Amino acid sequence: MSESYWNGKTFIVTGGARGQGAAEVNRLLALGANAVVVDPLSPDSADWAIDRAPDSRLRLVAGGVQLESTWREVLEAVAAIGAPLAGLVNNAGITLRKTVTQTSLEEWERLLSVNLTGAYLGIRMTAPVMMDGGSIVNVSSTAGLTGYFSAAYTASKWGLRGLAKAAAIELAPRKIRVNTVCPGLVDTPMINRPNGGYGHDQARAFFEGNRSLTPLARGADPDEVAGAVIFLLGPDSRFVTATDLAVDGGMIGGGIYSHIGRSVGTVQDAL
């Protein structure tokens, strides 16, 4: 991919201080683009510290994506870089592995405020200043493509897909494309730690359950998901909009029968 497209352009990545978001930022910097990272975490304390770049190419905004004040700071950071805003990645998200009846109203509202309202604010506040021909990518999940017991998380990830399609219609006259990436299992240290309401043993069982339903029999490296995001941000996808791209090792397309096939011996386990 020619680096000439990326040079002199700015991209915003939310939740970009670690994991999948950091992989997206690192790819953008490597291509020569500028990046504004939005994350309440300090990169120095994150699981993956983002690769440092000169202040002229990288700005950090410490704040919650569910706050309009954070997005005003983001726009100031974009203006300070002084290069056209060409893209937005709504990557920030939190999880909660509780069913409908287990989820409190406070938990519901907090999760949707980060996962869904944050993306809505990002699109609403950046689209007016984004260059024509830009690109917006919402990061959903396989939980946004099928039934999943985690109520608030599932609702937010389905909502991200709908938000992207509505925005794609509105922004099409300006040739701004809006798409959604739906990762499956992503192999990071965080997924194996107690989080989202799970203890260590439950977290491991959750990982293995997802892996067993993935035909490729593993989780994605964060950089593999980042590659799909970069594709949707870049010129090779200029005729792609309002589309959902699963990056899940075949989980949604063939996971159920892949698992059954291995269980009965018709399909061999991965070598």
CSV table of C-alpha atoms in Angstrom, one decimal:
chain,number,residue,atom,x,y,z
A,1,MET,CA,0.0,0.0,0.0
A,2,SER,CA,1.4,3.4,-1.0
A,3,GLU,CA,2.4,5.5,2.0
A,4,SER,CA,1.7,8.6,0.0
A,5,TYR,CA,-2.0,8.3,0.8
A,6,TRP,CA,-1.4,8.4,4.6
A,7,ASN,CA,1.3,11.1,4.7
A,8,GLY,CA,-0.1,14.5,5.8
A,9,LYS,CA,-3.4,13.0,7.1
A,10,THR,CA,-4.7,12.6,10.6
A,11,PHE,CA,-6.7,9.7,12.1
A,12,ILE,CA,-8.4,9.5,15.5
A,13,VAL,CA,-8.3,6.2,17.4
A,14,THR,CA,-10.3,5.8,20.6
A,15,GLY,CA,-9.2,3.2,23.1
A,16,GLY,CA,-5.8,3.4,21.5
A,17,ALA,CA,-3.5,3.1,24.5
A,18,ARG,CA,-3.4,-0.7,24.5
A,19,GLY,CA,-4.3,-3.9,22.8
A,20,GLN,CA,-6.2,-3.7,19.5
A,21,GLY,CA,-6.3,0.1,19.6
A,22,ALA,CA,-2.6,0.4,20.1
A,23,ALA,CA,-2.0,-2.0,17.1
A,24,GLU,CA,-4.1,0.3,15.0
A,25,VAL,CA,-2.2,3.4,16.1
A,26,ASN,CA,1.1,1.7,15.5
A,27,ARG,CA,0.1,0.8,11.9
A,28,LEU,CA,-1.0,4.3,11.2
A,29,LEU,CA,2.3,5.8,12.5
A,30,ALA,CA,4.3,3.2,10.5
A,31,LEU,CA,2.4,4.3,7.3
A,32,GLY,CA,3.3,7.9,7.9
A,33,ALA,CA,0.0,9.2,9.2
A,34,ASN,CA,-0.7,11.4,12.2
A,35,ALA,CA,-2.7,10.0,15.1
A,36,VAL,CA,-4.8,11.4,17.9
A,37,VAL,CA,-5.3,8.7,20.6
A,38,VAL,CA,-8.3,9.0,22.9
A,39,ASP,CA,-8.0,6.9,26.1
A,40,PRO,CA,-8.4,7.5,29.8
A,41,LEU,CA,-5.4,5.3,30.4
A,42,SER,CA,-1.8,6.5,30.4
A,43,PRO,CA,0.1,4.7,27.7
A,44,ASP,CA,2.9,4.1,30.2
A,45,SER,CA,0.6,1.9,32.3
A,46,ALA,CA,-1.1,0.2,29.5
A,47,ASP,CA,-0.7,-3.5,28.5
A,48,TRP,CA,0.8,-2.3,25.2
A,49,ALA,CA,2.4,1.1,25.2
A,50,ILE,CA,1.9,2.7,21.9
A,51,ASP,CA,5.0,3.4,19.9
A,52,ARG,CA,6.1,6.9,20.5
A,53,ALA,CA,6.3,9.5,17.7
A,54,PRO,CA,7.1,13.2,17.6
A,55,ASP,CA,4.4,15.4,19.1
A,56,SER,CA,3.9,16.7,15.6
A,57,ARG,CA,2.5,13.3,14.6
A,58,LEU,CA,1.0,11.9,17.8
A,59,ARG,CA,-1.3,13.6,20.3
A,60,LEU,CA,-2.9,11.9,23.4
A,61,VAL,CA,-6.3,13.0,24.8
A,62,ALA,CA,-6.9,11.5,28.2
A,63,GLY,CA,-10.7,11.3,28.7
A,64,GLY,CA,-13.8,9.3,28.4
A,65,VAL,CA,-15.4,9.0,24.9
A,66,GLN,CA,-18.8,9.3,26.4
A,67,LEU,CA,-18.1,13.0,27.3
A,68,GLU,CA,-18.6,15.9,24.9
A,69,SER,CA,-15.8,17.7,26.6
A,70,THR,CA,-13.4,15.0,25.6
A,71,TRP,CA,-14.4,15.3,22.0
A,72,ARG,CA,-13.8,19.1,22.1
A,73,GLU,CA,-10.3,18.3,23.3
A,74,VAL,CA,-9.9,15.8,20.4
A,75,LEU,CA,-10.9,18.4,17.9
A,76,GLU,CA,-8.4,20.8,19.4
A,77,ALA,CA,-5.7,18.1,19.1
A,78,VAL,CA,-6.5,17.6,15.5
A,79,ALA,CA,-6.3,21.3,14.8
A,80,ALA,CA,-3.0,21.5,16.6
A,81,ILE,CA,-1.5,18.9,14.3
A,82,GLY,CA,-2.7,21.0,11.4
A,83,ALA,CA,-3.3,18.2,8.9
A,84,PRO,CA,-6.7,17.1,7.4
A,85,LEU,CA,-8.8,14.7,9.4
A,86,ALA,CA,-9.2,11.7,7.2
A,87,GLY,CA,-10.5,9.0,9.5
A,88,LEU,CA,-12.0,7.9,12.9
A,89,VAL,CA,-11.8,4.5,14.5
A,90,ASN,CA,-14.4,4.0,17.3
A,91,ASN,CA,-12.4,1.3,19.0
A,92,ALA,CA,-13.0,2.2,22.7
A,93,GLY,CA,-15.2,-0.3,24.6
A,94,ILE,CA,-15.7,-2.0,28.0
A,95,THR,CA,-17.3,-5.4,28.7
A,96,LEU,CA,-19.7,-6.9,31.2
A,97,ARG,CA,-20.5,-10.6,31.1
A,98,LYS,CA,-23.9,-10.4,32.8
A,99,THR,CA,-27.4,-11.5,31.5
A,100,VAL,CA,-30.4,-9.2,31.2
A,101,THR,CA,-31.7,-9.9,34.7
A,102,GLN,CA,-28.2,-9.8,36.3
A,103,THR,CA,-27.5,-6.3,34.9
A,104,SER,CA,-28.3,-3.3,37.0
A,105,LEU,CA,-29.5,-0.1,35.4
A,106,GLU,CA,-26.3,1.6,36.4
A,107,GLU,CA,-24.2,-1.1,34.7
A,108,TRP,CA,-26.4,-0.9,31.6
A,109,GLU,CA,-26.1,2.8,31.3
A,110,ARG,CA,-22.4,2.9,31.9
A,111,LEU,CA,-21.6,0.3,29.3
A,112,LEU,CA,-23.8,1.8,26.6
A,113,SER,CA,-22.4,5.3,27.3
A,114,VAL,CA,-18.9,4.1,26.6
A,115,ASN,CA,-19.5,1.6,23.8
A,116,LEU,CA,-22.3,3.2,21.9
A,117,THR,CA,-22.8,6.9,23.0
A,118,GLY,CA,-19.0,7.4,22.7
A,119,ALA,CA,-19.1,6.3,19.0
A,120,TYR,CA,-22.2,8.4,18.3
A,121,LEU,CA,-20.5,11.5,19.8
A,122,GLY,CA,-17.3,10.7,17.8
A,123,ILE,CA,-19.2,10.6,14.5
A,124,ARG,CA,-21.4,13.6,15.3
A,125,MET,CA,-18.5,15.8,16.3
A,126,THR,CA,-15.8,14.8,13.9
A,127,ALA,CA,-17.8,14.3,10.7
A,128,PRO,CA,-18.4,18.0,10.1
A,129,VAL,CA,-14.6,18.7,10.0
A,130,MET,CA,-13.6,15.4,8.3
A,131,MET,CA,-12.3,15.7,4.8
A,132,ASP,CA,-14.5,14.6,1.9
A,133,GLY,CA,-13.5,11.0,1.1
A,134,GLY,CA,-12.6,10.1,4.7
A,135,SER,CA,-13.5,6.9,6.5
A,136,ILE,CA,-15.1,6.0,9.8
A,137,VAL,CA,-14.7,2.5,11.3
A,138,ASN,CA,-16.8,1.3,14.2
A,139,VAL,CA,-15.3,-1.7,16.1
A,140,SER,CA,-18.2,-4.0,17.0
A,141,SER,CA,-17.8,-7.8,17.7
A,142,THR,CA,-19.2,-11.2,16.8
A,143,ALA,CA,-21.5,-10.4,19.7
A,144,GLY,CA,-23.0,-7.8,17.3
A,145,LEU,CA,-23.7,-10.5,14.7
A,146,THR,CA,-25.3,-13.3,16.8
A,147,GLY,CA,-27.0,-14.0,20.1
A,148,TYR,CA,-24.8,-13.6,23.2
A,149,PHE,CA,-25.8,-13.8,26.8
A,150,SER,CA,-24.0,-10.5,27.8
A,151,ALA,CA,-27.0,-8.2,27.6
A,152,ALA,CA,-25.6,-4.7,27.6
A,153,TYR,CA,-22.5,-5.6,25.6
A,154,THR,CA,-24.5,-7.3,23.0
A,155,ALA,CA,-26.9,-4.4,22.7
A,156,SER,CA,-24.0,-2.0,22.3
A,157,LYS,CA,-22.3,-4.0,19.6
A,158,TRP,CA,-25.5,-4.5,17.6
A,159,GLY,CA,-26.1,-0.8,18.0
A,160,LEU,CA,-22.7,0.1,16.6
A,161,ARG,CA,-23.6,-1.7,13.4
A,162,GLY,CA,-26.9,0.2,13.1
A,163,LEU,CA,-25.2,3.5,13.9
A,164,ALA,CA,-22.6,2.9,11.1
A,165,LYS,CA,-25.3,2.2,8.5
A,166,ALA,CA,-27.2,5.3,9.4
A,167,ALA,CA,-24.1,7.4,9.3
A,168,ALA,CA,-23.1,5.8,6.0
A,169,ILE,CA,-26.3,7.0,4.4
A,170,GLU,CA,-26.0,10.5,5.7
A,171,LEU,CA,-22.3,11.0,4.8
A,172,ALA,CA,-22.3,9.3,1.4
A,173,PRO,CA,-22.8,12.6,-0.5
A,174,ARG,CA,-19.4,13.6,0.9
A,175,LYS,CA,-17.8,10.3,0.0
A,176,ILE,CA,-17.2,9.6,3.7
A,177,ARG,CA,-17.5,5.8,4.2
A,178,VAL,CA,-18.7,4.3,7.4
A,179,ASN,CA,-18.1,0.6,8.1
A,180,THR,CA,-18.0,-1.9,11.0
A,181,VAL,CA,-15.3,-4.4,11.9
A,182,CYS,CA,-16.6,-7.4,14.0
A,183,PRO,CA,-13.7,-9.2,15.7
A,184,GLY,CA,-14.1,-12.6,17.3
A,185,LEU,CA,-11.7,-13.9,19.9
A,186,VAL,CA,-8.7,-11.6,20.2
A,187,ASP,CA,-5.8,-13.1,22.0
A,188,THR,CA,-4.6,-10.5,24.6
A,189,PRO,CA,-3.5,-10.9,28.2
A,190,MET,CA,-6.6,-8.9,29.2
A,191,ILE,CA,-9.0,-11.6,28.1
A,192,ASN,CA,-7.4,-14.1,30.4
A,193,ARG,CA,-7.5,-11.9,33.4
A,194,PRO,CA,-10.5,-11.4,35.8
A,195,ASN,CA,-12.6,-8.8,34.0
A,196,GLY,CA,-16.1,-8.1,32.9
A,197,GLY,CA,-17.6,-9.8,36.0
A,198,TYR,CA,-15.5,-13.0,35.6
A,199,GLY,CA,-12.9,-14.5,37.9
A,200,HIS,CA,-9.7,-16.1,36.6
A,201,ASP,CA,-11.2,-19.6,36.0
A,202,GLN,CA,-14.2,-18.2,34.3
A,203,ALA,CA,-12.1,-16.0,32.1
A,204,ARG,CA,-10.0,-19.0,31.0
A,205,ALA,CA,-13.2,-21.0,30.3
A,206,PHE,CA,-14.6,-18.1,28.3
A,207,PHE,CA,-11.4,-18.0,26.2
A,208,GLU,CA,-11.4,-21.7,25.6
A,209,GLY,CA,-15.1,-21.7,24.7
A,210,ASN,CA,-14.5,-19.0,22.1
A,211,ARG,CA,-11.5,-20.8,20.7
A,212,SER,CA,-13.4,-24.1,20.4
A,213,LEU,CA,-16.0,-22.4,18.2
A,214,THR,CA,-13.4,-20.8,15.9
A,215,PRO,CA,-12.5,-23.0,12.9
A,216,LEU,CA,-9.0,-21.6,12.8
A,217,ALA,CA,-8.7,-22.7,16.4
A,218,ARG,CA,-7.1,-19.7,17.9
A,219,GLY,CA,-7.6,-16.1,18.8
A,220,ALA,CA,-6.6,-13.2,16.5
A,221,ASP,CA,-3.4,-11.3,17.2
A,222,PRO,CA,-4.5,-7.6,17.7
A,223,ASP,CA,-2.5,-6.6,14.7
A,224,GLU,CA,-4.6,-9.0,12.5
A,225,VAL,CA,-7.7,-7.0,13.5
A,226,ALA,CA,-5.8,-3.7,13.0
A,227,GLY,CA,-5.0,-4.8,9.4
A,228,ALA,CA,-8.7,-5.0,8.7
A,229,VAL,CA,-9.3,-1.6,10.2
A,230,ILE,CA,-6.5,-0.1,8.1
A,231,PHE,CA,-8.0,-1.6,5.0
A,232,LEU,CA,-11.3,0.1,5.7
A,233,LEU,CA,-9.6,3.4,6.4
A,234,GLY,CA,-7.5,3.3,3.3
A,235,PRO,CA,-7.9,3.8,-0.5
A,236,ASP,CA,-8.3,0.1,-1.3
A,237,SER,CA,-11.8,0.1,0.2
A,238,ARG,CA,-13.0,3.3,-1.4
A,239,PHE,CA,-16.2,1.6,-2.8
A,240,VAL,CA,-17.0,-0.1,0.6
A,241,THR,CA,-19.5,1.5,2.9
A,242,ALA,CA,-22.3,0.4,5.3
A,243,THR,CA,-20.6,-3.0,5.5
A,244,ASP,CA,-19.9,-5.4,8.4
A,245,LEU,CA,-16.5,-7.2,8.2
A,246,ALA,CA,-16.1,-10.2,10.5
A,247,VAL,CA,-12.5,-10.8,11.5
A,248,ASP,CA,-13.2,-13.9,13.6
A,249,GLY,CA,-11.4,-16.9,12.2
A,250,GLY,CA,-14.7,-18.3,10.8
A,251,MET,CA,-16.5,-18.3,14.2
A,252,ILE,CA,-19.8,-16.9,12.8
A,253,GLY,CA,-19.7,-18.5,9.4
A,254,GLY,CA,-18.8,-22.0,10.5
A,255,GLY,CA,-18.1,-22.1,14.2
A,256,ILE,CA,-21.1,-24.2,15.4
A,257,TYR,CA,-20.6,-27.0,12.9
A,258,SER,CA,-16.8,-26.8,13.1
A,259,HIS,CA,-17.1,-27.5,16.8
A,260,ILE,CA,-19.6,-30.4,16.3
A,261,GLY,CA,-17.4,-31.8,13.5
A,262,ARG,CA,-14.4,-32.0,15.8
A,263,SER,CA,-16.5,-33.4,18.6
A,264,VAL,CA,-17.7,-36.4,16.6
A,265,GLY,CA,-14.4,-36.9,14.7
A,266,THR,CA,-15.6,-35.9,11.2
A,267,VAL,CA,-13.3,-32.8,11.3
A,268,GLN,CA,-9.8,-33.2,12.6
A,269,ASP,CA,-8.4,-31.0,15.3
A,270,ALA,CA,-5.9,-28.4,14.1
A,271,LEU,CA,-2.3,-29.6,14.0
